CSV table of N, CA and C in Angstrom, one decimal:
chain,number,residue,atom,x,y,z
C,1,UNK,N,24.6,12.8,14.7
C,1,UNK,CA,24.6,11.7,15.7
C,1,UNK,C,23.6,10.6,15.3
C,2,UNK,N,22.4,10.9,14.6
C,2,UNK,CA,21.5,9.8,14.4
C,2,UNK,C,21.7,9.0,13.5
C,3,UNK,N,22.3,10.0,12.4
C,3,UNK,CA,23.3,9.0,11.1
C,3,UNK,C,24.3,8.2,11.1
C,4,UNK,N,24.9,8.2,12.5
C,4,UNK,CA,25.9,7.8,12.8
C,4,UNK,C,25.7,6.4,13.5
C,5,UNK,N,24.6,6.9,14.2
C,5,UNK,CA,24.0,5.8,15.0
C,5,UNK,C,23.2,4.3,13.8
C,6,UNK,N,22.8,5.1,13.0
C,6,UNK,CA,21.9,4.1,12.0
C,6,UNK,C,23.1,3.6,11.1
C,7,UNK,N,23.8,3.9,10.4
C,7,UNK,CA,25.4,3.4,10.4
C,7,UNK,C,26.2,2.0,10.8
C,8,UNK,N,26.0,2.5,12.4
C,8,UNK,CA,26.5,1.5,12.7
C,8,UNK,C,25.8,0.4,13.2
C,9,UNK,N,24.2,0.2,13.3
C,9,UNK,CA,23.7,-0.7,13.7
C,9,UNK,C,24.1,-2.1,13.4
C,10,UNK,N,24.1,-2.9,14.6
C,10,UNK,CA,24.7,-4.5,14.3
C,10,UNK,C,23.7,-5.2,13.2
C,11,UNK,N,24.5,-5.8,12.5
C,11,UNK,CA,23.7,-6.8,11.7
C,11,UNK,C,22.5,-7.5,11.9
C,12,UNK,N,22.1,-8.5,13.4
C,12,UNK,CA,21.1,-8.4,13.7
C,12,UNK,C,19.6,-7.7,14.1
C,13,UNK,N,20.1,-6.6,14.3
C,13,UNK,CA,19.0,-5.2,14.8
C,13,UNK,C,18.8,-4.9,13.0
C,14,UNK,N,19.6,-4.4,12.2
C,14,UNK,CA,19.2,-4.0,10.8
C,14,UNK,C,18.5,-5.4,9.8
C,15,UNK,N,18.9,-6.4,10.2
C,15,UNK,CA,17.9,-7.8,9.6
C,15,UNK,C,16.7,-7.5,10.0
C,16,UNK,N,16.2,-7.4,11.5
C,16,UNK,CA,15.1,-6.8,12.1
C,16,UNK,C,14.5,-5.6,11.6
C,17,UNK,N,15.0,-4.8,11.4
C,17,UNK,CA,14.3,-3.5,10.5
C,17,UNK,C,14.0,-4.2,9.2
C,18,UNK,N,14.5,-4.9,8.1
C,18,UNK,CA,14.4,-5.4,6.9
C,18,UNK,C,13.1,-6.5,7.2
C,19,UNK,N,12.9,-6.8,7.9
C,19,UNK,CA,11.9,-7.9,8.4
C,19,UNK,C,10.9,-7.4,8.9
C,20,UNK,N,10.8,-6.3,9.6
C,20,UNK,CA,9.2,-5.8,10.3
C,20,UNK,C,9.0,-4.2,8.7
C,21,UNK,N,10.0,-4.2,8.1
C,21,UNK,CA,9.5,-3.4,6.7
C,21,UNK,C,9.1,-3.9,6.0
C,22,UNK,N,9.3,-5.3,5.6
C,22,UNK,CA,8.6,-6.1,4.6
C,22,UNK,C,7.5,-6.8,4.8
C,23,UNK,N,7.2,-7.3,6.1
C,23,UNK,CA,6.0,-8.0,6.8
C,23,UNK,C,5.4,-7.0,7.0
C,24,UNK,N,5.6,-6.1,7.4
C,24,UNK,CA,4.8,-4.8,8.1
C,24,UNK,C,3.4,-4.4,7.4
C,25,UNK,N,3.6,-4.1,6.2
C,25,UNK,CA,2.5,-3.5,5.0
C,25,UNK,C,1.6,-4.1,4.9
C,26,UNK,N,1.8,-5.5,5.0
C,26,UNK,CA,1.2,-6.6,4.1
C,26,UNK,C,0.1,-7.3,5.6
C,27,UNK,N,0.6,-7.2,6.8
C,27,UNK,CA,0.0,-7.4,8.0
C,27,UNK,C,-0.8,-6.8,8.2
C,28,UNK,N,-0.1,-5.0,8.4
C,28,UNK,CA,-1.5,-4.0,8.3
C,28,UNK,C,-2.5,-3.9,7.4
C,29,UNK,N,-2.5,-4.6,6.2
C,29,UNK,CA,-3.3,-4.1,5.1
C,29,UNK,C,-4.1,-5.9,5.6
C,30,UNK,N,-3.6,-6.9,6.2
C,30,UNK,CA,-4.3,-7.8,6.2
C,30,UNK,C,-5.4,-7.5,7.5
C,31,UNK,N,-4.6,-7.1,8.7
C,31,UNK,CA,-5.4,-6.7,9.9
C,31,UNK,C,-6.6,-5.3,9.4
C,32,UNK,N,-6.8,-4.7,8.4
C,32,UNK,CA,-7.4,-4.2,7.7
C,32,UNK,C,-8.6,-4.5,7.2
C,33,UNK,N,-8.2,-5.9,6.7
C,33,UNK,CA,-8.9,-6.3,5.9
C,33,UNK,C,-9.9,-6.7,6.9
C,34,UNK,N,-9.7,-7.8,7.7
C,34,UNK,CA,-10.2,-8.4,8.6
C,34,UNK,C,-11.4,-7.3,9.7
C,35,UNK,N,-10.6,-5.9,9.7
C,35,UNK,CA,-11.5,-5.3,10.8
C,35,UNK,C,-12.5,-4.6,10.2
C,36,UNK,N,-12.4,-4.4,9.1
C,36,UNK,CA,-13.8,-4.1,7.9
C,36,UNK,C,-14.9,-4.8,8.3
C,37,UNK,N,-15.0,-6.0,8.8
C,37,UNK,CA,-15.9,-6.8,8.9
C,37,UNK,C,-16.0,-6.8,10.3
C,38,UNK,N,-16.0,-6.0,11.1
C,38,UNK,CA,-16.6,-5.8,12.6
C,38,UNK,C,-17.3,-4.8,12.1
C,39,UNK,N,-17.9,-4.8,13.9
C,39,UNK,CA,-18.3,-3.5,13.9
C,39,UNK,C,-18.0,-2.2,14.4
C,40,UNK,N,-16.7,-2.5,14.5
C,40,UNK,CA,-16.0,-0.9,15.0
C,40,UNK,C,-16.1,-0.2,14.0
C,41,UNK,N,-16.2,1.2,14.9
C,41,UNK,CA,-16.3,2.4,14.2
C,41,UNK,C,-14.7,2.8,13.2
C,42,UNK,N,-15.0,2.7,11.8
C,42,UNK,CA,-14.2,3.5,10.5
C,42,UNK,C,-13.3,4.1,11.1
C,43,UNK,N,-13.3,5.1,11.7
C,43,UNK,CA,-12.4,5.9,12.2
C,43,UNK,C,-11.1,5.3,13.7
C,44,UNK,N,-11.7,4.2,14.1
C,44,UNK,CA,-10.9,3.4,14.9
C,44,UNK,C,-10.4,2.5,14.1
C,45,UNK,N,-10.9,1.9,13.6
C,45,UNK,CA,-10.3,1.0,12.4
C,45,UNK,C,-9.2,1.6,11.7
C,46,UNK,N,-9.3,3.2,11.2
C,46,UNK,CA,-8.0,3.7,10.4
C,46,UNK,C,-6.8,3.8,11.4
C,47,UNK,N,-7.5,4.5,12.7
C,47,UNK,CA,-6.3,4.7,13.5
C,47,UNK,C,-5.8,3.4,14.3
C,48,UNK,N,-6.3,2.2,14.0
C,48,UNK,CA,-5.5,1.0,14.6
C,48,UNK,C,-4.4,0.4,13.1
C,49,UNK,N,-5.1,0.6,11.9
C,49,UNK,CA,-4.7,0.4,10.6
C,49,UNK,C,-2.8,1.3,10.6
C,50,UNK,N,-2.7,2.5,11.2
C,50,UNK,CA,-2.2,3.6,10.6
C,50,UNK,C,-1.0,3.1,11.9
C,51,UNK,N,-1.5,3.2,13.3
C,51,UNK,CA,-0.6,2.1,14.4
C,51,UNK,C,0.4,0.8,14.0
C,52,UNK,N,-0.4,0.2,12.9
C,52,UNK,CA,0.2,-1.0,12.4
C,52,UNK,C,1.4,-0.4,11.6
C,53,UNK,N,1.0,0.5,11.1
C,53,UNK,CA,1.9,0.7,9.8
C,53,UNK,C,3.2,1.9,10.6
C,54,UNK,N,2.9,2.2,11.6
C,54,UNK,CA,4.3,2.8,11.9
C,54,UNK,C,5.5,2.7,12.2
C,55,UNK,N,5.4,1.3,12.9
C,55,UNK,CA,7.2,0.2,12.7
C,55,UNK,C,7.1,0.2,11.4
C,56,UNK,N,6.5,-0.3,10.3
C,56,UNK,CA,7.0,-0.2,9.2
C,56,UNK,C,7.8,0.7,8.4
C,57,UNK,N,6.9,1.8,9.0
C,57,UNK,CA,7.2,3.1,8.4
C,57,UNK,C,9.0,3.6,9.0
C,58,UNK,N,8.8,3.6,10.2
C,58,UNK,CA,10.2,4.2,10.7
C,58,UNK,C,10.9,2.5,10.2
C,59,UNK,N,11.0,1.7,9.8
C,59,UNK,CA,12.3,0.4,9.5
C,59,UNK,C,12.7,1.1,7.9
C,60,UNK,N,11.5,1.5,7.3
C,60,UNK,CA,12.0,2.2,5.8
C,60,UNK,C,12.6,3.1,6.1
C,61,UNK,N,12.2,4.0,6.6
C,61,UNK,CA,13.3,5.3,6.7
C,61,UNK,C,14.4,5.1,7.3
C,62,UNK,N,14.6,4.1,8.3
C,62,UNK,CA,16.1,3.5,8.6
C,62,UNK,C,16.6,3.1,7.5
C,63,UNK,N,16.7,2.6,6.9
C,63,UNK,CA,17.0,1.6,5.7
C,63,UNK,C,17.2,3.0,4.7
C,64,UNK,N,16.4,3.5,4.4
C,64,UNK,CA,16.7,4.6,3.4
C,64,UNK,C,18.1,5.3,4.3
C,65,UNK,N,18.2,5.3,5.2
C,65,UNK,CA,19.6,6.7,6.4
C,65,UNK,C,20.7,5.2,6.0
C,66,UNK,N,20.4,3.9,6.4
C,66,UNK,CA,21.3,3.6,6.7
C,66,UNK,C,22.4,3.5,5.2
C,67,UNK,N,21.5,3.2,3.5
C,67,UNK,CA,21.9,3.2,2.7
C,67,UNK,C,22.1,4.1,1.7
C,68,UNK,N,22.3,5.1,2.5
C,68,UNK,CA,22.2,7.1,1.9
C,68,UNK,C,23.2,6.9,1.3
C,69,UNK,N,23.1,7.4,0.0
C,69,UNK,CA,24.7,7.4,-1.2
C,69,UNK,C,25.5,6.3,-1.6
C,70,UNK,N,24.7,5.4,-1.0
C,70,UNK,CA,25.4,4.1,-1.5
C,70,UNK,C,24.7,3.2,-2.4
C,71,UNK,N,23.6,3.3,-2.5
C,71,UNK,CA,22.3,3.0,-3.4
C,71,UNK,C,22.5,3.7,-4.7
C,72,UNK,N,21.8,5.0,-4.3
C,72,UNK,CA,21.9,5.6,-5.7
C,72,UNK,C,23.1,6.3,-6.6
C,73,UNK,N,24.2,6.3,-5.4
C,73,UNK,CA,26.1,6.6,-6.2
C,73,UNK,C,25.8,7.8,-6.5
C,74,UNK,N,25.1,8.9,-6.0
C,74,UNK,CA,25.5,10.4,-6.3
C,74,UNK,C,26.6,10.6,-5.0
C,75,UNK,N,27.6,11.0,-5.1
C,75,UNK,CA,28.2,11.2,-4.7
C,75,UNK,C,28.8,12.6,-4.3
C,76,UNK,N,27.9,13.7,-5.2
C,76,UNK,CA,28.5,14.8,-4.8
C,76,UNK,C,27.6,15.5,-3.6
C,77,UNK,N,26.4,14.9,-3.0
C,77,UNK,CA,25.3,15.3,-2.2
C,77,UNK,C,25.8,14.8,-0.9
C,78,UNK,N,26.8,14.0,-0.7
C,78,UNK,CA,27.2,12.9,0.6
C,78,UNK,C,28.0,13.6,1.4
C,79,UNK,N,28.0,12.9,2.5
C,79,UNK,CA,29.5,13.5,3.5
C,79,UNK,C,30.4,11.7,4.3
C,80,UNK,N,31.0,12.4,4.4
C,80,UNK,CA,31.8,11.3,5.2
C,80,UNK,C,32.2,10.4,4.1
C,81,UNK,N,31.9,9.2,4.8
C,81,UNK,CA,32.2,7.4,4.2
C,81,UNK,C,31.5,7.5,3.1
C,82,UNK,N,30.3,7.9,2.9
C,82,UNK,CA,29.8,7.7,1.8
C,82,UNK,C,29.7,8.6,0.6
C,83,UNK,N,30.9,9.6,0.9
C,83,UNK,CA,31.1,10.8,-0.1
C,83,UNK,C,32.1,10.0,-1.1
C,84,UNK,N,32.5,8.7,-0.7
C,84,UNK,CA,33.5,8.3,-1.8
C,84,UNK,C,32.8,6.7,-2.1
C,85,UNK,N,32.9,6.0,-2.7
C,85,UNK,CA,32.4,4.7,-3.3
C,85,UNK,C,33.0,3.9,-4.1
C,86,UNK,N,34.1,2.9,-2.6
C,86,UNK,CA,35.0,2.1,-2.9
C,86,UNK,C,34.5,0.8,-3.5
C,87,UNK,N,35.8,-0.1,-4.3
C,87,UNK,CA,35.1,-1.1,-4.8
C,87,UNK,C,34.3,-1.7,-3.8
C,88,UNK,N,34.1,-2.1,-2.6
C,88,UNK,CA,33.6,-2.9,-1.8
C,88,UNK,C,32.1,-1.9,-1.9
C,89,UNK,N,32.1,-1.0,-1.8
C,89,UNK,CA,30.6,0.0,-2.1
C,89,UNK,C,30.0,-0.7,-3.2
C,90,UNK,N,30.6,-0.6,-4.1
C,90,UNK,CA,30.1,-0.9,-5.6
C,90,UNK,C,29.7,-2.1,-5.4
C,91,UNK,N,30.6,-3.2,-5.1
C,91,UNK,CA,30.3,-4.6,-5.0
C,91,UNK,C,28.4,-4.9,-3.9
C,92,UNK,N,28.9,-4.3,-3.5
C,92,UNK,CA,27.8,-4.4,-2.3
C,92,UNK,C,26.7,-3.9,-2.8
C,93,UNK,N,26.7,-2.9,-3.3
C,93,UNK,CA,25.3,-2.2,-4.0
C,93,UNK,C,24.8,-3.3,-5.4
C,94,UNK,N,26.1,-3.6,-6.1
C,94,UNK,CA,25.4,-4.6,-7.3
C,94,UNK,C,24.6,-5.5,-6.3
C,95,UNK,N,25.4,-6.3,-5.0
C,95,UNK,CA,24.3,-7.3,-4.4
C,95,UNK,C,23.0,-6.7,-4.2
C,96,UNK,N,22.9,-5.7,-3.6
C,96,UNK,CA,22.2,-5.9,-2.8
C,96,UNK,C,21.0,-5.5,-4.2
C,97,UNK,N,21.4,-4.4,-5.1
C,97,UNK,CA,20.4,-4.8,-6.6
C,97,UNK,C,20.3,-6.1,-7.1
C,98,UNK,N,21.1,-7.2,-6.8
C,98,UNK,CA,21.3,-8.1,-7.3
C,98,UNK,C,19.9,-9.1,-6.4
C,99,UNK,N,19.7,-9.1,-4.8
C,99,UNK,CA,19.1,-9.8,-3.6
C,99,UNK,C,17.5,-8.7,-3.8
C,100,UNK,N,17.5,-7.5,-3.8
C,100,UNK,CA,16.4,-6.8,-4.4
C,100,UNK,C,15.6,-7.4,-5.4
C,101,UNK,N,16.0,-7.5,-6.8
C,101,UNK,CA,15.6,-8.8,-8.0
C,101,UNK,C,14.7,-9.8,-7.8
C,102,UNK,N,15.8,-10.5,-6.3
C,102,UNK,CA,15.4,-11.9,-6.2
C,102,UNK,C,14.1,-11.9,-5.7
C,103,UNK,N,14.4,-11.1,-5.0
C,103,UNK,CA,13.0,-10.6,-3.5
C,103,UNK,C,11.7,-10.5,-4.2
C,104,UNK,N,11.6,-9.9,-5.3
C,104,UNK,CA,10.8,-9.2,-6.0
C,104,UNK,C,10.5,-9.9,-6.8
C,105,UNK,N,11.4,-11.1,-7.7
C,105,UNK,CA,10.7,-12.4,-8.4
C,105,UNK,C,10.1,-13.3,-7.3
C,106,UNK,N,10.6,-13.7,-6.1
C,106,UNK,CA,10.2,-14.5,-5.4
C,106,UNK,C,8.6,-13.8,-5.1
C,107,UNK,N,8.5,-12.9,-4.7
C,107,UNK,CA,7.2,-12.2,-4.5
C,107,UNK,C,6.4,-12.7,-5.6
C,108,UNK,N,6.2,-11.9,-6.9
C,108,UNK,CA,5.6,-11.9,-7.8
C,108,UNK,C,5.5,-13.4,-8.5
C,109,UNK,N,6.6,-14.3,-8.2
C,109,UNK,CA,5.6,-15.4,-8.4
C,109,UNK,C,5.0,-16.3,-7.7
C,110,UNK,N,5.2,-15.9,-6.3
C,110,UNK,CA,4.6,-16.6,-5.2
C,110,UNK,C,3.0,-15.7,-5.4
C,111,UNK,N,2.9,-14.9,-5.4
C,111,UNK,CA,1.8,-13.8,-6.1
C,111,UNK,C,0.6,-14.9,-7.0
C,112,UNK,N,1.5,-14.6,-7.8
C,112,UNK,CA,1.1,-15.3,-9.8
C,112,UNK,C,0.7,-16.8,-9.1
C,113,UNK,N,1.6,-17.7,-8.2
C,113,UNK,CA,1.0,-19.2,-7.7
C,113,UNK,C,-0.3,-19.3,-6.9
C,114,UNK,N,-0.3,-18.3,-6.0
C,114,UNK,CA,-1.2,-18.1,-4.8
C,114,UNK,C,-2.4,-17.7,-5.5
C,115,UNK,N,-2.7,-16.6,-6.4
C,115,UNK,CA,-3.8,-16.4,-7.5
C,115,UNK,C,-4.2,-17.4,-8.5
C,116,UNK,N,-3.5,-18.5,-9.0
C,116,UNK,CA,-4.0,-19.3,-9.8
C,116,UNK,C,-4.2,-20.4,-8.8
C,117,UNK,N,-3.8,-20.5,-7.6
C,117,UNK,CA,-4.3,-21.7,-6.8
C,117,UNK,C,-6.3,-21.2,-6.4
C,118,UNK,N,-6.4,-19.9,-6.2
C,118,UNK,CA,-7.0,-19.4,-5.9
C,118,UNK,C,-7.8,-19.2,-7.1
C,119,UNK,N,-8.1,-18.8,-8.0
C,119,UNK,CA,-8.9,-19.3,-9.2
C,119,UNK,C,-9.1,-20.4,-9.7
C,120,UNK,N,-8.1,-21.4,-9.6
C,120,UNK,CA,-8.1,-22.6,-9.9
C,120,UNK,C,-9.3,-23.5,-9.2
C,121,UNK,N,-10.0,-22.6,-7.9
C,121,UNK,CA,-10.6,-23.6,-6.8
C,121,UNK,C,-12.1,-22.8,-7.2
C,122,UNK,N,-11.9,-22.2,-8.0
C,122,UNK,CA,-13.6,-22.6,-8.7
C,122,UNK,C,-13.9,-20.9,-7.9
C,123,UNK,N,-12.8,-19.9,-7.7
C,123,UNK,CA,-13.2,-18.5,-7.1
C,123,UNK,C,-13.0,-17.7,-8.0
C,124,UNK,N,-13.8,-16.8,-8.0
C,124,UNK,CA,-13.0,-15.2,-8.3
C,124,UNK,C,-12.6,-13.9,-7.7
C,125,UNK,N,-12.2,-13.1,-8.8
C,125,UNK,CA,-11.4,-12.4,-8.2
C,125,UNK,C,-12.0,-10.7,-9.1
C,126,UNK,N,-12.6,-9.7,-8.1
C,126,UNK,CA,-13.2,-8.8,-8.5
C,126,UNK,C,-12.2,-7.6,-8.5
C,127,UNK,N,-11.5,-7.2,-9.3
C,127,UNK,CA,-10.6,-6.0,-9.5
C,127,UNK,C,-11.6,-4.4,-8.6
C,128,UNK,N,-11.3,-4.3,-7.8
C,128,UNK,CA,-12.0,-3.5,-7.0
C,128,UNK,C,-10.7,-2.4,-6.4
C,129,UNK,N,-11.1,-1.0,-5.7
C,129,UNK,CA,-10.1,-0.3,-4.9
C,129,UNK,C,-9.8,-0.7,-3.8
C,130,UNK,N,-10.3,-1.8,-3.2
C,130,UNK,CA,-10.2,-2.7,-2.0
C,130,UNK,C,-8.7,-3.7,-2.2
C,131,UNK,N,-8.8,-4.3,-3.6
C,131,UNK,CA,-7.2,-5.1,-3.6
C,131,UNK,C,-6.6,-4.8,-4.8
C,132,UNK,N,-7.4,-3.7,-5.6
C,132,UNK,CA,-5.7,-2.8,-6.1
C,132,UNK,C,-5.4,-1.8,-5.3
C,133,UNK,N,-5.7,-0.9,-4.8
C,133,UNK,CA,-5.1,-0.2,-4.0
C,133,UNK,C,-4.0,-0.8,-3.0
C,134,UNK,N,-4.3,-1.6,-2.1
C,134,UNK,CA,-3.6,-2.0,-1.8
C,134,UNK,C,-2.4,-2.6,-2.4
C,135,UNK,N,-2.3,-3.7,-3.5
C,135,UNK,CA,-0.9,-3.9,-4.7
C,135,UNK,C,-0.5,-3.0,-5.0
C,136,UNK,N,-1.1,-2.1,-5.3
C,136,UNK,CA,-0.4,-0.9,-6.2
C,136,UNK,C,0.6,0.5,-5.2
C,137,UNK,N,-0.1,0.7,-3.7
C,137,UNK,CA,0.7,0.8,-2.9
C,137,UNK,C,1.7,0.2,-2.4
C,138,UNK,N,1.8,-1.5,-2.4
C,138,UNK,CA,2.6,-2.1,-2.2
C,138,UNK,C,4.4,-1.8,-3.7
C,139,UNK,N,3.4,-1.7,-4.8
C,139,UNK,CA,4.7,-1.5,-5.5
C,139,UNK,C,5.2,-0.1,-6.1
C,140,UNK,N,4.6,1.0,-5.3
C,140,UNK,CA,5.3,2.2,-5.1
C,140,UNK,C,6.0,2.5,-4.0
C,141,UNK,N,5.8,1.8,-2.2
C,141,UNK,CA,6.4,1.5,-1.4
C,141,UNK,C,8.0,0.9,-1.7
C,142,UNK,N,7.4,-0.4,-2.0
C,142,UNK,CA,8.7,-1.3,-1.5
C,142,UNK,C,9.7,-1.6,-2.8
C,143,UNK,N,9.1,-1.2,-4.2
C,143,UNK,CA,10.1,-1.5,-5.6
C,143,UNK,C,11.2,-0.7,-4.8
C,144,UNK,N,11.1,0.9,-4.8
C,144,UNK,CA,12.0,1.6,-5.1
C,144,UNK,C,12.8,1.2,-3.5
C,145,UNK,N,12.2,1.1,-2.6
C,145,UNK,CA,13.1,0.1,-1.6
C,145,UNK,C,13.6,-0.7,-1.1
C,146,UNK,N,13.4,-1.7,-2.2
C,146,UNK,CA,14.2,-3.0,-1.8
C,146,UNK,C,15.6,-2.8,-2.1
C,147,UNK,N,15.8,-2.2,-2.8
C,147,UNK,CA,17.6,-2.0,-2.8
C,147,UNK,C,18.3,-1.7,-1.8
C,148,UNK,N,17.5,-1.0,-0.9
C,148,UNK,CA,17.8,0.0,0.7
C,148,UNK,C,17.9,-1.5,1.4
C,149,UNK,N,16.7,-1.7,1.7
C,149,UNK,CA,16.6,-3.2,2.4
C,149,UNK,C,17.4,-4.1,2.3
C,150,UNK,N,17.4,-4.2,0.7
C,150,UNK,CA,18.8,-5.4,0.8
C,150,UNK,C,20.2,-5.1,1.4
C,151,UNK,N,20.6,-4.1,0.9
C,151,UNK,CA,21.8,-3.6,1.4
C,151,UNK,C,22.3,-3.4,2.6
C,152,UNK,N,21.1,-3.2,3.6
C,152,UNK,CA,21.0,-2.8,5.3
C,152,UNK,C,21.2,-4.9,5.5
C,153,UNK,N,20.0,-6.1,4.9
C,153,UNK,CA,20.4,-7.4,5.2
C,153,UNK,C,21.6,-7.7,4.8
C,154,UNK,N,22.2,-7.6,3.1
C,154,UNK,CA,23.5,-8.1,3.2
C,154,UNK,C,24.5,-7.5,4.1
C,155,UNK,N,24.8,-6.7,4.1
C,155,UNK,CA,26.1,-6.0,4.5
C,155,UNK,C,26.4,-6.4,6.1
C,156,UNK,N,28.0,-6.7,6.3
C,156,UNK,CA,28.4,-7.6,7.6
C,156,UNK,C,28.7,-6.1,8.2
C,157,UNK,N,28.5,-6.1,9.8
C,157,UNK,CA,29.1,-5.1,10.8
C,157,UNK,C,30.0,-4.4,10.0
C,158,UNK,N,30.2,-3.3,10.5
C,158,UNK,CA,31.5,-2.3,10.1
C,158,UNK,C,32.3,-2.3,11.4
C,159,UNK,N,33.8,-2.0,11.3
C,159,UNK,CA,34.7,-2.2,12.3
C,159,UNK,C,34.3,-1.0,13.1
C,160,UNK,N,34.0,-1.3,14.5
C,160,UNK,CA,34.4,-0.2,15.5
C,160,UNK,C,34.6,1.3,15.1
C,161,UNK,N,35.9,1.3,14.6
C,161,UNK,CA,36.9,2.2,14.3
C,161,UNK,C,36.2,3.2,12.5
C,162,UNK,N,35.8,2.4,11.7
C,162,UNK,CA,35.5,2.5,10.4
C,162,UNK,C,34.3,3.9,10.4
């Protein structure tokens, strides 16, 4: 029933999941940042940190239900609609690998600009577990996800009946 349900979510509710999954991380790790420098107690801090990150959390795992077997094309692990993978499956998955790509160059060089603006202005930048950990969570997270994501933004409603 829940599979079924996440299936058929309208296009605008599944844009909204793809949107508070990708903003989500990067908010919490920013509201993070920010509450280090109070004085609230470490342990409120994690558990207001951990609050942030749980829309996140549940929009990925939607996104992972909603693009189950159509992503990765195993086909013999599936049931239903997605136990077979019509050309319009195929087509759809090249995009949404194809909008995944984009997402992920647009990132990294909006990244790569924002750092050299940021160097450029006479700063630096201390390689510490404070902002690799963070990047490097970000691209164990969201690489192997963006294909999910995209696929849940490109794809138009399914008929009623379908």
């Amino acid at each position: 029933a829940t599979t079924a349900r996440i299936e058929h979510l309208p296009r605008p509710r599944r844009r909204l999941l793809v949107a508070v999954a990708l903003i989500g991380y990067p908010l919490a790790v920013a509201a993070l940042a920010a509450l280090k420098h109070t004085g609230l107690n470490r342990w409120l801090i994690l558990s207001i940190f951990l609050l942030a990150l749980l829309p996140t959390v549940a929009a990925l795992l939607t996104s992972y239900g909603y693009a189950r077997g159509r992503i990765d094309g195993r086909p013999g692990c599936l049931d239903g609609r997605r136990g077979r993978l019509d050309e319009r499956d195929i087509a759809l998955r090249q995009q949404a690998y194809a909008a995944s790509h984009r997402v992920l160059a647009v990132t990294l060089i909006a990244a790569a600009a924002i750092l050299t603006i940021y160097l450029t202005s006479g700063n630096n930048v201390r390689l510490d577990a404070n902002n690799f950990l963070p990047a490097a969570m970000w691209v164990v997270v969201y690489i192997p996800a963006l294909p999910s994501l995209m696929l849940a933004w490109i794809e138009t409603d399914q008929p009623a009946d379908a």
